[in-house]
C-alpha positions as protocol buffer text, in pm:
chain_id: "A"
residue {
  index: 1
  type: MET
  ca { x: 1770 y: 518 z: 406 }
}
residue {
  index: 2
  type: PRO
  ca { x: 1456 y: 669 z: 301 }
}
residue {
  index: 3
  type: LYS
  ca { x: 1298 y: 884 z: 562 }
}
residue {
  index: 4
  type: MET
  ca { x: 1020 y: 722 z: 736 }
}
residue {
  index: 5
  type: ARG
  ca { x: 677 y: 914 z: 781 }
}
residue {
  index: 6
  type: LYS
  ca { x: 324 y: 875 z: 1016 }
}
residue {
  index: 7
  type: LYS
  ca { x: 60 y: 724 z: 917 }
}
residue {
  index: 8
  type: GLY
  ca { x: -122 y: 1041 z: 992 }
}
residue {
  index: 9
  type: ASP
  ca { x: 120 y: 1208 z: 752 }
}
residue {
  index: 10
  type: LEU
  ca { x: 8 y: 1018 z: 424 }
}
residue {
  index: 11
  type: PRO
  ca { x: -243 y: 1162 z: 178 }
}
residue {
  index: 12
  type: SER
  ca { x: -568 y: 1061 z: 113 }
}
residue {
  index: 13
  type: LYS
  ca { x: -850 y: 1044 z: -65 }
}
residue {
  index: 14
  type: VAL
  ca { x: -1228 y: 994 z: -29 }
}
residue {
  index: 15
  type: CYS
  ca { x: -1375 y: 664 z: -196 }
}
residue {
  index: 16
  type: ALA
  ca { x: -1585 y: 721 z: -504 }
}
residue {
  index: 17
  type: SER
  ca { x: -1819 y: 419 z: -462 }
}
residue {
  index: 18
  type: CYS
  ca { x: -1839 y: 348 z: -86 }
}
residue {
  index: 19
  type: GLY
  ca { x: -1720 y: 689 z: -17 }
}
residue {
  index: 20
  type: LEU
  ca { x: -1516 y: 613 z: 265 }
}
residue {
  index: 21
  type: PRO
  ca { x: -1132 y: 752 z: 329 }
}
residue {
  index: 22
  type: PHE
  ca { x: -846 y: 566 z: 227 }
}
residue {
  index: 23
  type: SER
  ca { x: -478 y: 651 z: 285 }
}
residue {
  index: 24
  type: TRP
  ca { x: -170 y: 613 z: 24 }
}
residue {
  index: 25
  type: ARG
  ca { x: -49 y: 307 z: -40 }
}
residue {
  index: 26
  type: LYS
  ca { x: 318 y: 192 z: -184 }
}
residue {
  index: 27
  type: LYS
  ca { x: 159 y: -10 z: -475 }
}
residue {
  index: 28
  type: TRP
  ca { x: 20 y: 364 z: -542 }
}
residue {
  index: 29
  type: ALA
  ca { x: 303 y: 573 z: -603 }
}
residue {
  index: 30
  type: ARG
  ca { x: 354 y: 618 z: -960 }
}
residue {
  index: 31
  type: ASP
  ca { x: -55 y: 662 z: -1025 }
}
residue {
  index: 32
  type: TRP
  ca { x: -214 y: 795 z: -728 }
}
residue {
  index: 33
  type: ASP
  ca { x: -361 y: 1107 z: -924 }
}
residue {
  index: 34
  type: ASN
  ca { x: -630 y: 832 z: -1110 }
}
residue {
  index: 35
  type: VAL
  ca { x: -684 y: 626 z: -780 }
}
residue {
  index: 36
  type: ARG
  ca { x: -1050 y: 696 z: -733 }
}
residue {
  index: 37
  type: TYR
  ca { x: -1131 y: 340 z: -542 }
}
residue {
  index: 38
  type: CYS
  ca { x: -1022 y: 240 z: -196 }
}
residue {
  index: 39
  type: SER
  ca { x: -1054 y: -132 z: -269 }
}
residue {
  index: 40
  type: GLU
  ca { x: -1108 y: -379 z: -601 }
}
residue {
  index: 41
  type: ARG
  ca { x: -1418 y: -472 z: -438 }
}
residue {
  index: 42
  type: CYS
  ca { x: -1554 y: -151 z: -495 }
}
residue {
  index: 43
  type: LYS
  ca { x: -1367 y: -9 z: -826 }
}
residue {
  index: 44
  type: ARG
  ca { x: -1588 y: -325 z: -933 }
}
residue {
  index: 45
  type: THR
  ca { x: -1901 y: -215 z: -769 }
}
residue {
  index: 46
  type: LYS
  ca { x: -1849 y: 187 z: -929 }
}
residue {
  index: 47
  type: GLY
  ca { x: -2120 y: 322 z: -721 }
}
residue {
  index: 48
  type: GLU
  ca { x: -2398 y: 45 z: -677 }
}
residue {
  index: 49
  type: ALA
  ca { x: -2682 y: 149 z: -435 }
}
residue {
  index: 50
  type: LYS
  ca { x: -2597 y: -24 z: -82 }
}
residue {
  index: 51
  type: SER
  ca { x: -2850 y: -219 z: 85 }
}
């Protein structure tokens, strides 16, 4: 059985689009080094100016 981790112990990054921090998710486990955006919405907008 895998060892449990606290949410605060997970790695985090800053979104390239909105600039907000986001934490590691299990679905990104294989591709964490290439993840740049916190959500699909940020991925679609890719740094457009927010009003």
